[in-house]
């Protein structure tokens, strides 16, 4: 670490939605512990900061301080569950000003230590201009999958080809690294250029600037291991940016530590899992934002009940209303429902035999490291591309029949993955091979170790 580290102050700007703040905080904590002379100011909304401290429980290093920034919600405005995008839009509208004020606060509180680098979630594309105005370095972190970044880089070409094909579902041979994908796998925001009723037009506008802005970054940091991606994708992304650094999966720790003692798990998930048989449990979670349509929830619940498979379901409170009448009472012995599960630990517990997932990028790799094959019901963002990789490229999971949950299809899928047939066995073998690759990539000779050092030098000099 450079002796000039003492003068360095990194402002970290979080995108406070979905899973995004966790990987950024984990990266910042790792950097801060390795560069104790550099000051780190983590700027995030109060609500998201509260959630982070309630769920991560990790102790922040002495040189990392977190600050609350305004969420843009006008005083007295009550957010309604019917319009989940309202909070996002209000935040994004106010964000440049909120973060500017937050940075002023951080500079004042560190004894006027000028900000020398902005490390931010790549979804906050305005970080680029802010860093330029402040003569600071700019380092965005891209949280979704690397092929998702490719899709945004080539969004104009994709949109043009899609329009010509009238929505036909052919592969993207023209785009390096996306040849395995079909139109239907790509984020909806790209296909319809932000005119999508289920997405935020403000976020869509920001995301469309990614391709013009990211090449100005000193380095783009990826929440992935380079070794896991195809050479063609890696080479193409490399050619687009000044530097691209793969620091590994930021919601996972390597080498994998042993599971914490079950009694320390306040959610009760680990003690409940301890009572189950090896490779018998279905874990169900659709991540932090994705919403399965209500009738599909009911079908999934009916399938669980009919199959008698023990299940652990991380289900946000507002979705409980969609469960069939009497389901909770009837399945009290068969399953456990919690509003939040320590997912990475759950997936590493030996009794979990299948993960019913929306295919979020972090979740997929937590499942791989836990050696748990998946039943995939992708919903938004990079989910569909991740499903394509899980099912067709890595062959470690199956998509739900017809793309939606039905009672019959789901009973079949559970039997396929949990049963003793060849298909389930084969998926388990493949997932072990992929895990080995991840473990090797996370080791001292992997690219992540080298790229992390490069990142450390970049921010501390
Ligand atoms: N997660 C968790 N407990 C839950 C639900 C989700 O710990 O009950 C974590 C999960 O381990 C993962 C993140 O939330 O790290 C979800 O990220 P992902 O990229 O899979 O999906 P997203 O929420 O962005 O759609």
Tab-separated table of C-alpha atoms and ligand atoms in Angstrom:
chain	number	residue	atom	x	y	z
A	1	UNK	CA	0.000	0.000	0.000
A	2	UNK	CA	1.229	3.452	-0.920
A	3	UNK	CA	2.532	5.874	1.684
A	4	UNK	CA	0.267	8.502	0.116
A	5	UNK	CA	-2.787	6.523	1.335
A	6	UNK	CA	-3.200	8.942	4.267
A	7	UNK	CA	-4.389	11.677	1.908
A	8	UNK	CA	-6.855	9.492	0.072
A	9	UNK	CA	-10.570	9.662	0.709
A	10	UNK	CA	-12.897	7.336	-1.196
A	11	UNK	CA	-16.584	8.321	-1.352
A	12	UNK	CA	-18.701	5.222	-1.910
A	13	UNK	CA	-22.145	5.888	-3.436
A	14	UNK	CA	-24.707	3.113	-3.013
A	15	UNK	CA	-27.751	2.319	-5.145
A	16	UNK	CA	-30.130	1.559	-2.260
A	17	UNK	CA	-32.413	-0.963	-3.999
A	18	UNK	CA	-32.489	-4.710	-4.446
A	19	UNK	CA	-29.346	-6.594	-3.535
A	20	UNK	CA	-27.081	-3.756	-4.748
A	21	UNK	CA	-25.862	-2.255	-1.444
A	22	UNK	CA	-24.457	-5.556	-0.058
A	23	UNK	CA	-21.806	-6.280	-2.689
A	24	UNK	CA	-20.707	-2.618	-2.592
A	25	UNK	CA	-20.426	-2.582	1.206
A	26	UNK	CA	-18.567	-5.904	1.193
A	27	UNK	CA	-16.112	-4.609	-1.400
A	28	UNK	CA	-15.620	-1.378	0.561
A	29	UNK	CA	-15.021	-3.300	3.802
A	30	UNK	CA	-12.417	-5.475	2.113
A	31	UNK	CA	-10.671	-2.442	0.647
A	32	UNK	CA	-10.810	-0.548	3.932
A	33	UNK	CA	-9.346	-3.446	5.929
A	34	UNK	CA	-6.510	-3.832	3.428
A	35	UNK	CA	-5.786	-0.077	3.149
A	36	UNK	CA	-6.063	1.159	6.749
A	37	UNK	CA	-4.649	4.635	5.938
A	38	UNK	CA	-7.279	5.444	3.304
A	39	UNK	CA	-10.591	6.941	4.509
A	40	UNK	CA	-13.805	5.445	3.145
A	41	UNK	CA	-17.196	7.172	3.417
A	42	UNK	CA	-20.138	4.925	2.557
A	43	UNK	CA	-23.141	7.018	1.466
A	44	UNK	CA	-26.538	5.371	1.391
A	45	UNK	CA	-30.139	6.111	2.378
A	46	UNK	CA	-30.997	5.684	6.059
A	47	UNK	CA	-33.460	2.888	5.257
A	48	UNK	CA	-30.916	0.889	3.273
A	49	UNK	CA	-28.152	1.508	5.842
A	50	UNK	CA	-30.470	0.159	8.562
A	51	UNK	CA	-31.175	-2.961	6.518
A	52	UNK	CA	-27.476	-3.486	5.857
A	53	UNK	CA	-26.568	-3.334	9.510
A	54	UNK	CA	-29.477	-5.586	10.493
A	55	UNK	CA	-28.602	-8.265	7.946
A	56	UNK	CA	-24.840	-8.226	7.589
A	57	UNK	CA	-23.961	-7.874	11.278
A	58	UNK	CA	-20.355	-7.313	10.198
A	59	UNK	CA	-18.154	-4.922	12.105
A	60	UNK	CA	-16.986	-2.016	9.928
A	61	UNK	CA	-13.227	-1.311	9.854
A	62	UNK	CA	-12.176	1.877	11.727
A	63	UNK	CA	-11.469	3.789	8.478
A	64	UNK	CA	-14.911	3.074	6.980
A	65	UNK	CA	-17.748	5.285	8.091
A	66	UNK	CA	-21.276	5.156	6.838
A	67	UNK	CA	-23.456	8.222	6.277
A	68	UNK	CA	-27.185	8.590	5.593
A	69	UNK	CA	-28.175	10.569	2.515
A	70	UNK	CA	-31.644	11.881	1.616
A	71	UNK	CA	-33.984	9.439	-0.124
A	72	UNK	CA	-35.781	12.146	-2.124
A	73	UNK	CA	-39.196	11.334	-0.616
A	74	UNK	CA	-40.899	14.703	0.096
A	75	UNK	CA	-41.955	15.184	3.703
A	76	UNK	CA	-45.444	13.912	4.344
A	77	UNK	CA	-45.554	11.771	1.158
A	78	UNK	CA	-46.685	8.234	1.943
A	79	UNK	CA	-45.304	5.603	-0.432
A	80	UNK	CA	-47.890	3.114	-1.640
A	81	UNK	CA	-47.260	-0.592	-2.251
A	82	UNK	CA	-49.296	-0.282	-5.503
A	83	UNK	CA	-46.519	1.798	-7.017
A	84	UNK	CA	-43.224	0.153	-6.084
A	85	UNK	CA	-41.276	2.281	-8.569
A	86	UNK	CA	-42.208	5.563	-6.929
A	87	UNK	CA	-39.502	5.241	-4.287
A	88	UNK	CA	-36.891	4.477	-6.937
A	89	UNK	CA	-37.890	7.432	-9.134
A	90	UNK	CA	-37.937	9.880	-6.231
A	91	UNK	CA	-34.511	8.678	-5.109
A	92	UNK	CA	-32.971	8.927	-8.576
A	93	UNK	CA	-34.343	12.430	-9.200
A	94	UNK	CA	-32.807	13.692	-5.982
A	95	UNK	CA	-29.688	11.494	-5.992
A	96	UNK	CA	-26.989	13.796	-7.425
A	97	UNK	CA	-27.892	16.516	-4.917
A	98	UNK	CA	-28.325	14.051	-2.019
A	99	UNK	CA	-24.912	12.518	-2.631
A	100	UNK	CA	-23.255	15.917	-3.105
A	101	UNK	CA	-24.521	16.949	0.332
A	102	UNK	CA	-23.464	13.584	1.759
A	103	UNK	CA	-19.958	14.034	0.403
A	104	UNK	CA	-19.727	17.537	1.894
A	105	UNK	CA	-20.666	16.030	5.238
A	106	UNK	CA	-18.046	13.284	4.864
A	107	UNK	CA	-15.336	15.815	3.953
A	108	UNK	CA	-16.213	17.958	6.984
A	109	UNK	CA	-16.215	14.974	9.329
A	110	UNK	CA	-12.855	13.650	8.140
A	111	UNK	CA	-11.171	16.988	8.884
A	112	UNK	CA	-11.555	18.436	5.360
A	113	UNK	CA	-10.061	15.383	3.685
A	114	UNK	CA	-10.769	16.010	0.008
A	115	UNK	CA	-12.447	13.215	-1.963
A	116	UNK	CA	-9.881	11.607	-4.231
A	117	UNK	CA	-11.975	8.792	-5.664
A	118	UNK	CA	-15.659	8.015	-6.198
A	119	UNK	CA	-16.455	4.328	-6.006
A	120	UNK	CA	-20.106	3.894	-6.882
A	121	UNK	CA	-22.720	1.468	-8.053
A	122	UNK	CA	-22.572	1.626	-11.868
A	123	UNK	CA	-26.344	2.260	-11.954
A	124	UNK	CA	-25.561	5.763	-10.616
A	125	UNK	CA	-24.058	6.920	-13.902
A	126	UNK	CA	-23.931	10.561	-12.752
A	127	UNK	CA	-20.952	9.516	-10.586
A	128	UNK	CA	-18.860	9.995	-13.721
A	129	UNK	CA	-19.533	13.749	-14.022
A	130	UNK	CA	-19.292	14.233	-10.280
A	131	UNK	CA	-15.845	12.653	-10.202
A	132	UNK	CA	-14.736	14.767	-13.168
A	133	UNK	CA	-15.952	17.986	-11.457
A	134	UNK	CA	-14.068	17.047	-8.302
A	135	UNK	CA	-10.913	15.959	-10.178
A	136	UNK	CA	-11.309	12.594	-8.479
A	137	UNK	CA	-10.850	9.105	-9.892
A	138	UNK	CA	-13.997	7.272	-10.893
A	139	UNK	CA	-14.474	3.564	-10.240
A	140	UNK	CA	-17.972	2.102	-10.820
A	141	UNK	CA	-18.934	-1.377	-9.584
A	142	UNK	CA	-21.196	-3.420	-11.881
A	143	UNK	CA	-23.306	-5.712	-9.668
A	144	UNK	CA	-25.280	-7.837	-12.211
A	145	UNK	CA	-23.756	-10.464	-14.521
A	146	UNK	CA	-21.005	-9.469	-17.009
A	147	UNK	CA	-23.177	-10.536	-19.989
A	148	UNK	CA	-25.807	-8.093	-18.684
A	149	UNK	CA	-23.231	-5.320	-19.037
A	150	UNK	CA	-22.594	-6.484	-22.609
A	151	UNK	CA	-26.297	-6.235	-23.341
A	152	UNK	CA	-26.278	-2.593	-22.171
A	153	UNK	CA	-23.129	-1.803	-24.130
A	154	UNK	CA	-24.745	-3.190	-27.302
A	155	UNK	CA	-28.272	-2.038	-26.491
A	156	UNK	CA	-28.668	0.083	-29.654
A	157	UNK	CA	-27.652	-2.801	-31.911
A	158	UNK	CA	-29.851	-5.225	-29.974
A	159	UNK	CA	-32.834	-2.930	-30.184
A	160	UNK	CA	-32.336	-2.465	-33.923
A	161	UNK	CA	-32.023	-6.225	-34.587
A	162	UNK	CA	-35.009	-6.926	-32.362
A	163	UNK	CA	-37.160	-4.416	-34.201
A	164	UNK	CA	-36.164	-5.968	-37.549
A	165	UNK	CA	-36.854	-9.495	-36.305
A	166	UNK	CA	-40.306	-8.351	-35.108
A	167	UNK	CA	-39.582	-9.871	-31.719
A	168	UNK	CA	-38.541	-13.276	-33.147
A	169	UNK	CA	-36.400	-15.198	-30.698
A	170	UNK	CA	-33.075	-15.835	-32.408
A	171	UNK	CA	-29.616	-15.848	-30.864
A	172	UNK	CA	-27.352	-12.807	-30.920
A	173	UNK	CA	-24.484	-14.059	-33.028
A	174	UNK	CA	-23.508	-10.500	-33.889
A	175	UNK	CA	-22.744	-9.580	-30.291
A	176	UNK	CA	-19.576	-10.948	-28.763
A	177	UNK	CA	-20.335	-13.204	-25.817
A	178	UNK	CA	-24.120	-13.184	-26.231
A	179	UNK	CA	-24.483	-15.842	-28.912
A	180	UNK	CA	-26.090	-18.224	-26.434
A	181	UNK	CA	-28.812	-15.714	-25.559
A	182	UNK	CA	-32.198	-15.252	-27.245
A	183	UNK	CA	-34.124	-11.992	-27.369
A	184	UNK	CA	-36.421	-13.274	-24.638
A	185	UNK	CA	-33.416	-13.636	-22.317
A	186	UNK	CA	-32.450	-9.983	-22.511
A	187	UNK	CA	-33.598	-7.334	-20.043
A	188	UNK	CA	-36.962	-5.993	-21.182
A	189	UNK	CA	-35.697	-2.413	-20.750
A	190	UNK	CA	-33.220	-3.000	-23.571
A	191	UNK	CA	-35.691	-4.541	-25.987
A	192	UNK	CA	-38.236	-1.766	-25.688
A	193	UNK	CA	-35.784	1.053	-24.959
A	194	UNK	CA	-37.322	2.050	-21.662
A	195	UNK	CA	-40.963	2.145	-22.851
A	196	UNK	CA	-41.819	-0.641	-20.496
A	197	UNK	CA	-44.672	-0.215	-18.080
A	198	UNK	CA	-43.038	-2.349	-15.384
A	199	UNK	CA	-39.803	-0.427	-15.225
A	200	UNK	CA	-38.771	3.008	-14.148
A	201	UNK	CA	-38.230	5.378	-17.080
A	202	UNK	CA	-35.711	7.309	-14.999
A	203	UNK	CA	-33.653	4.199	-14.246
A	204	UNK	CA	-33.959	3.096	-17.895
A	205	UNK	CA	-32.608	6.487	-18.997
A	206	UNK	CA	-29.674	6.142	-16.609
A	207	UNK	CA	-28.909	2.599	-17.725
A	208	UNK	CA	-28.888	3.642	-21.361
A	209	UNK	CA	-26.083	6.063	-20.581
A	210	UNK	CA	-23.900	3.232	-19.288
A	211	UNK	CA	-22.375	2.524	-22.684
A	212	UNK	CA	-21.350	6.135	-23.239
A	213	UNK	CA	-20.147	6.789	-19.698
A	214	UNK	CA	-18.384	3.654	-18.432
A	215	UNK	CA	-15.479	3.963	-20.900
A	216	UNK	CA	-14.522	7.140	-19.004
A	217	UNK	CA	-14.018	5.222	-15.738
A	218	UNK	CA	-10.482	4.657	-14.464
A	219	UNK	CA	-11.593	1.061	-14.010
A	220	UNK	CA	-14.882	-0.836	-14.052
A	221	UNK	CA	-15.126	-3.356	-11.208
A	222	UNK	CA	-17.077	-6.579	-11.770
A	223	UNK	CA	-18.934	-8.652	-9.157
A	224	UNK	CA	-17.670	-11.827	-10.820
A	225	UNK	CA	-14.655	-14.027	-11.453
A	226	UNK	CA	-13.156	-13.531	-14.901
A	227	UNK	CA	-12.465	-17.286	-15.158
A	228	UNK	CA	-16.233	-17.964	-15.102
A	229	UNK	CA	-16.883	-15.999	-18.272
A	230	UNK	CA	-16.199	-16.880	-21.887
A	231	UNK	CA	-12.973	-15.547	-23.422
A	232	UNK	CA	-14.907	-13.809	-26.159
A	233	UNK	CA	-17.029	-11.901	-23.619
A	234	UNK	CA	-14.014	-11.060	-21.460
A	235	UNK	CA	-11.923	-9.832	-24.404
A	236	UNK	CA	-14.730	-7.749	-25.800
A	237	UNK	CA	-15.489	-6.042	-22.473
A	238	UNK	CA	-11.767	-5.436	-21.948
A	239	UNK	CA	-11.608	-3.622	-25.283
A	240	UNK	CA	-14.394	-1.266	-24.234
A	241	UNK	CA	-12.954	0.170	-21.007
A	242	UNK	CA	-9.763	1.720	-19.702
A	243	UNK	CA	-9.533	-1.192	-17.296
A	244	UNK	CA	-11.889	-3.888	-16.035
A	245	UNK	CA	-11.219	-5.624	-12.737
A	246	UNK	CA	-12.898	-8.873	-11.635
A	247	UNK	CA	-12.791	-8.995	-7.861
A	248	UNK	CA	-14.945	-12.110	-7.383
A	249	UNK	CA	-18.458	-12.674	-6.060
A	250	UNK	CA	-18.900	-10.037	-3.419
A	251	UNK	CA	-21.645	-11.714	-1.392
A	252	UNK	CA	-19.448	-14.758	-0.799
A	253	UNK	CA	-16.362	-15.279	1.347
A	254	UNK	CA	-13.466	-17.480	0.218
A	255	UNK	CA	-12.236	-19.834	1.452
A	256	UNK	CA	-15.762	-20.649	2.609
A	257	UNK	CA	-15.860	-20.363	6.414
A	258	UNK	CA	-17.713	-23.063	8.379
A	259	UNK	CA	-21.406	-22.377	9.023
A	260	UNK	CA	-21.984	-20.315	12.171
A	261	UNK	CA	-23.398	-22.220	15.184
A	262	UNK	CA	-27.109	-22.787	14.521
A	263	UNK	CA	-28.186	-21.311	17.862
A	264	UNK	CA	-26.717	-17.953	16.814
A	265	UNK	CA	-29.140	-17.709	13.866
A	266	UNK	CA	-31.942	-15.418	15.049
A	267	UNK	CA	-34.103	-16.277	12.005
A	268	UNK	CA	-34.355	-19.894	13.205
A	269	UNK	CA	-33.532	-21.212	9.717
A	270	UNK	CA	-30.343	-23.101	10.586
A	271	UNK	CA	-31.809	-24.907	13.643
A	272	UNK	CA	-34.805	-25.910	11.495
A	273	UNK	CA	-32.511	-27.215	8.737
A	274	UNK	CA	-30.512	-29.221	11.313
A	275	UNK	CA	-33.639	-31.342	11.874
A	276	UNK	CA	-34.004	-32.352	8.198
A	277	UNK	CA	-32.536	-35.190	6.123
A	278	UNK	CA	-29.532	-34.625	3.792
A	279	UNK	CA	-30.350	-33.216	0.331
A	280	UNK	CA	-34.091	-33.272	1.022
A	281	UNK	CA	-35.126	-29.614	1.467
A	282	UNK	CA	-36.344	-27.121	-1.164
A	283	UNK	CA	-35.202	-23.581	-0.401
A	284	UNK	CA	-37.346	-20.919	-2.074
A	285	UNK	CA	-36.473	-17.260	-2.545
A	286	UNK	CA	-36.955	-14.711	-5.291
A	287	UNK	CA	-34.391	-12.248	-3.999
A	288	UNK	CA	-34.945	-8.730	-2.823
A	289	UNK	CA	-37.220	-7.174	-5.479
A	290	UNK	CA	-38.640	-9.705	-7.929
A	291	UNK	CA	-42.365	-10.395	-7.592
A	292	UNK	CA	-43.928	-13.645	-8.814
A	293	UNK	CA	-47.522	-13.138	-10.058
A	294	UNK	CA	-50.061	-14.063	-7.322
A	295	UNK	CA	-51.614	-17.066	-9.129
A	296	UNK	CA	-48.149	-18.568	-9.568
A	297	UNK	CA	-47.470	-18.245	-5.850
A	298	UNK	CA	-50.569	-20.290	-5.218
A	299	UNK	CA	-49.506	-22.934	-7.773
A	300	UNK	CA	-46.044	-23.195	-6.222
A	301	UNK	CA	-47.525	-23.583	-2.747
A	302	UNK	CA	-49.914	-26.303	-3.967
A	303	UNK	CA	-47.033	-28.160	-5.598
A	304	UNK	CA	-44.985	-28.044	-2.397
A	305	UNK	CA	-47.908	-29.383	-0.423
A	306	UNK	CA	-48.676	-32.129	-2.945
A	307	UNK	CA	-45.062	-33.276	-3.182
A	308	UNK	CA	-44.563	-33.384	0.627
A	309	UNK	CA	-41.055	-31.966	0.125
A	310	UNK	CA	-39.789	-30.159	3.245
A	311	UNK	CA	-39.340	-26.497	2.380
A	312	UNK	CA	-37.793	-23.301	3.698
A	313	UNK	CA	-39.333	-20.247	2.048
A	314	UNK	CA	-37.957	-16.730	2.309
A	315	UNK	CA	-41.175	-14.842	1.644
A	316	UNK	CA	-41.616	-11.111	2.024
A	317	UNK	CA	-44.488	-10.334	4.378
A	318	UNK	CA	-46.732	-8.656	1.741
A	319	UNK	CA	-46.761	-11.839	-0.386
A	320	UNK	CA	-48.181	-14.111	2.317
A	321	UNK	CA	-51.684	-13.039	1.312
A	322	UNK	CA	-51.271	-14.885	-2.023
A	323	UNK	CA	-50.818	-18.306	-0.386
A	324	UNK	CA	-53.795	-20.700	-0.648
A	325	UNK	CA	-56.286	-20.685	2.215
A	326	UNK	CA	-55.116	-22.811	5.118
A	327	UNK	CA	-51.682	-23.450	3.543
A	328	UNK	CA	-49.753	-22.096	6.531
A	329	UNK	CA	-51.647	-24.287	9.027
A	330	UNK	CA	-51.524	-27.423	6.880
A	331	UNK	CA	-47.778	-27.163	6.217
A	332	UNK	CA	-46.671	-26.128	9.699
A	333	UNK	CA	-44.715	-29.388	10.103
A	334	UNK	CA	-43.575	-29.665	6.483
A	335	UNK	CA	-42.099	-26.225	6.020
A	336	UNK	CA	-40.835	-22.992	7.474
A	337	UNK	CA	-41.583	-19.508	6.141
A	338	UNK	CA	-39.423	-16.537	7.104
A	339	UNK	CA	-39.316	-12.936	5.867
A	340	UNK	CA	-35.526	-13.091	5.468
A	341	UNK	CA	-33.114	-16.042	5.511
A	342	UNK	CA	-29.327	-16.095	5.898
A	343	UNK	CA	-29.313	-17.351	2.315
A	344	UNK	CA	-25.635	-18.065	1.662
A	345	UNK	CA	-25.546	-20.158	4.855
A	346	UNK	CA	-28.828	-21.877	4.037
A	347	UNK	CA	-27.575	-22.884	0.590
A	348	UNK	CA	-24.404	-24.298	2.141
A	349	UNK	CA	-26.347	-26.487	4.592
A	350	UNK	CA	-26.120	-30.144	3.597
A	351	UNK	CA	-29.871	-30.770	3.840
A	352	UNK	CA	-30.790	-28.311	1.067
A	353	UNK	CA	-31.288	-30.267	-2.149
A	354	UNK	CA	-32.820	-27.723	-4.512
A	355	UNK	CA	-33.133	-23.949	-4.761
A	356	UNK	CA	-36.307	-22.570	-6.357
A	357	UNK	CA	-34.983	-19.241	-7.575
A	358	UNK	CA	-35.538	-16.100	-9.653
A	359	UNK	CA	-31.917	-16.500	-10.845
A	360	UNK	CA	-30.402	-13.329	-9.415
A	361	UNK	CA	-26.685	-13.364	-10.165
A	362	UNK	CA	-25.629	-13.422	-6.491
A	363	UNK	CA	-28.163	-16.118	-5.643
A	364	UNK	CA	-27.050	-18.354	-8.512
A	365	UNK	CA	-23.451	-18.364	-7.330
A	366	UNK	CA	-24.414	-18.824	-3.689
A	367	UNK	CA	-26.252	-21.933	-4.909
A	368	UNK	CA	-23.240	-23.106	-6.912
A	369	UNK	CA	-20.928	-22.722	-3.932
A	370	UNK	CA	-23.479	-24.628	-1.826
A	371	UNK	CA	-23.623	-27.337	-4.581
A	372	UNK	CA	-27.407	-26.940	-4.837
A	373	UNK	CA	-29.064	-27.375	-8.281
A	374	UNK	CA	-31.787	-24.905	-9.183
A	375	UNK	CA	-35.366	-24.713	-10.428
A	376	UNK	CA	-35.493	-21.400	-12.249
A	377	UNK	CA	-38.346	-18.918	-12.550
A	378	UNK	CA	-36.561	-15.802	-13.888
A	379	UNK	CA	-38.420	-12.513	-13.540
A	380	UNK	CA	-36.465	-9.373	-14.376
A	381	UNK	CA	-33.113	-7.770	-15.216
A	382	UNK	CA	-30.351	-10.317	-15.786
A	383	UNK	CA	-32.496	-13.200	-14.422
A	384	UNK	CA	-33.408	-14.620	-17.837
A	385	UNK	CA	-29.790	-14.605	-19.021
A	386	UNK	CA	-28.696	-16.295	-15.805
A	387	UNK	CA	-31.398	-18.942	-16.342
A	388	UNK	CA	-30.035	-19.587	-19.840
A	389	UNK	CA	-26.542	-20.123	-18.386
A	390	UNK	CA	-27.785	-22.318	-15.499
A	391	UNK	CA	-29.942	-24.570	-17.659
A	392	UNK	CA	-28.290	-24.688	-21.084
A	393	UNK	CA	-24.623	-23.821	-20.594
A	394	UNK	CA	-23.709	-25.042	-17.117
A	395	UNK	CA	-26.531	-27.640	-16.961
A	396	UNK	CA	-26.995	-27.228	-13.219
A	397	UNK	CA	-30.696	-26.486	-13.107
A	398	UNK	CA	-34.002	-26.570	-14.912
A	399	UNK	CA	-36.398	-23.823	-15.949
A	400	UNK	CA	-39.990	-24.205	-14.776
A	401	UNK	CA	-42.176	-25.856	-17.378
A	402	UNK	CA	-43.610	-23.241	-19.758
A	403	UNK	CA	-41.758	-20.475	-17.900
A	404	UNK	CA	-44.393	-20.141	-15.174
A	405	UNK	CA	-45.228	-22.035	-11.983
A	406	UNK	CA	-48.007	-24.587	-12.358
A	407	UNK	CA	-48.794	-27.211	-9.757
A	408	UNK	CA	-48.160	-30.127	-12.147
A	409	UNK	CA	-44.989	-28.703	-13.693
A	410	UNK	CA	-43.505	-27.869	-10.333
A	411	UNK	CA	-44.212	-31.297	-8.815
A	412	UNK	CA	-42.366	-32.771	-11.807
A	413	UNK	CA	-39.408	-30.399	-11.473
A	414	UNK	CA	-39.043	-31.130	-7.744
A	415	UNK	CA	-39.043	-34.859	-8.468
A	416	UNK	CA	-36.498	-34.370	-11.254
A	417	UNK	CA	-33.998	-32.497	-9.105
A	418	UNK	CA	-34.550	-34.161	-5.717
A	419	UNK	CA	-35.301	-37.691	-6.941
A	420	UNK	CA	-32.648	-40.343	-7.432
A	421	UNK	CA	-32.782	-40.207	-11.224
A	422	UNK	CA	-29.886	-39.623	-13.557
A	423	UNK	CA	-30.815	-36.014	-14.331
A	424	UNK	CA	-30.498	-34.853	-10.715
A	425	UNK	CA	-27.250	-36.800	-10.255
A	426	UNK	CA	-25.763	-35.295	-13.393
A	427	UNK	CA	-26.659	-31.745	-12.289
A	428	UNK	CA	-24.969	-32.362	-8.947
A	429	UNK	CA	-21.799	-33.563	-10.678
A	430	UNK	CA	-21.749	-30.523	-12.967
A	431	UNK	CA	-22.311	-28.130	-10.089
A	432	UNK	CA	-19.395	-29.642	-8.168
A	433	UNK	CA	-17.135	-29.089	-11.200
A	434	UNK	CA	-18.270	-25.479	-11.484
A	435	UNK	CA	-17.742	-24.921	-7.765
A	436	UNK	CA	-14.189	-26.210	-8.147
A	437	UNK	CA	-13.617	-23.612	-10.843
A	438	UNK	CA	-14.969	-20.880	-8.543
A	439	UNK	CA	-12.798	-22.011	-5.634
A	440	UNK	CA	-9.717	-22.065	-7.852
A	441	UNK	CA	-10.541	-18.607	-9.251
A	442	UNK	CA	-10.888	-17.325	-5.675
A	443	UNK	CA	-7.496	-18.768	-4.705
A	444	UNK	CA	-4.141	-16.971	-4.545
A	445	UNK	CA	-3.375	-17.698	-8.217
A	446	UNK	CA	-6.744	-16.473	-9.497
A	447	UNK	CA	-7.294	-13.258	-11.436
A	448	UNK	CA	-9.437	-11.791	-8.631
A	449	UNK	CA	-6.490	-11.677	-6.260
A	450	UNK	CA	-4.391	-9.759	-8.837
A	451	UNK	CA	-7.287	-7.467	-9.848
A	452	UNK	CA	-8.098	-6.643	-6.220
A	453	UNK	CA	-4.490	-5.508	-5.715
A	454	UNK	CA	-4.720	-3.337	-8.837
A	455	UNK	CA	-7.918	-1.776	-7.496
A	456	UNK	CA	-6.286	-1.161	-4.138
A	457	UNK	CA	-3.360	0.613	-5.794
A	458	UNK	CA	-5.706	2.667	-7.950
A	459	UNK	CA	-7.689	4.018	-5.015
A	460	UNK	CA	-4.830	4.466	-2.581
A	461	UNK	CA	-2.389	6.470	-4.722
B	1	LIG	N1	-30.922	-12.719	0.318
B	1	LIG	C1	-30.777	-13.175	1.616
B	1	LIG	N2	-31.884	-13.617	2.261
B	1	LIG	C2	-33.118	-13.633	1.709
B	1	LIG	C3	-33.253	-13.171	0.371
B	1	LIG	C4	-32.141	-12.730	-0.297
B	1	LIG	O1	-29.667	-13.196	2.170
B	1	LIG	O2	-34.050	-14.055	2.381
B	1	LIG	C5	-29.708	-12.233	-0.388
B	1	LIG	C6	-29.123	-13.327	-1.257
B	1	LIG	O3	-28.283	-14.151	-0.503
B	1	LIG	C7	-28.394	-12.536	-2.337
B	1	LIG	C8	-29.208	-11.249	-2.432
B	1	LIG	O4	-30.030	-11.186	-1.278
B	1	LIG	O5	-27.068	-12.256	-1.947
B	1	LIG	C9	-30.080	-11.246	-3.662
B	1	LIG	O6	-29.279	-10.950	-4.752
B	1	LIG	P1	-29.569	-11.481	-6.217
B	1	LIG	O7	-28.519	-10.894	-7.112
B	1	LIG	O8	-29.627	-12.935	-6.232
B	1	LIG	O9	-31.030	-10.982	-6.537
B	1	LIG	P2	-31.797	-9.582	-6.517
B	1	LIG	O10	-32.312	-9.384	-5.156
B	1	LIG	O11	-30.824	-8.503	-6.945
B	1	LIG	O12	-32.882	-9.772	-7.528
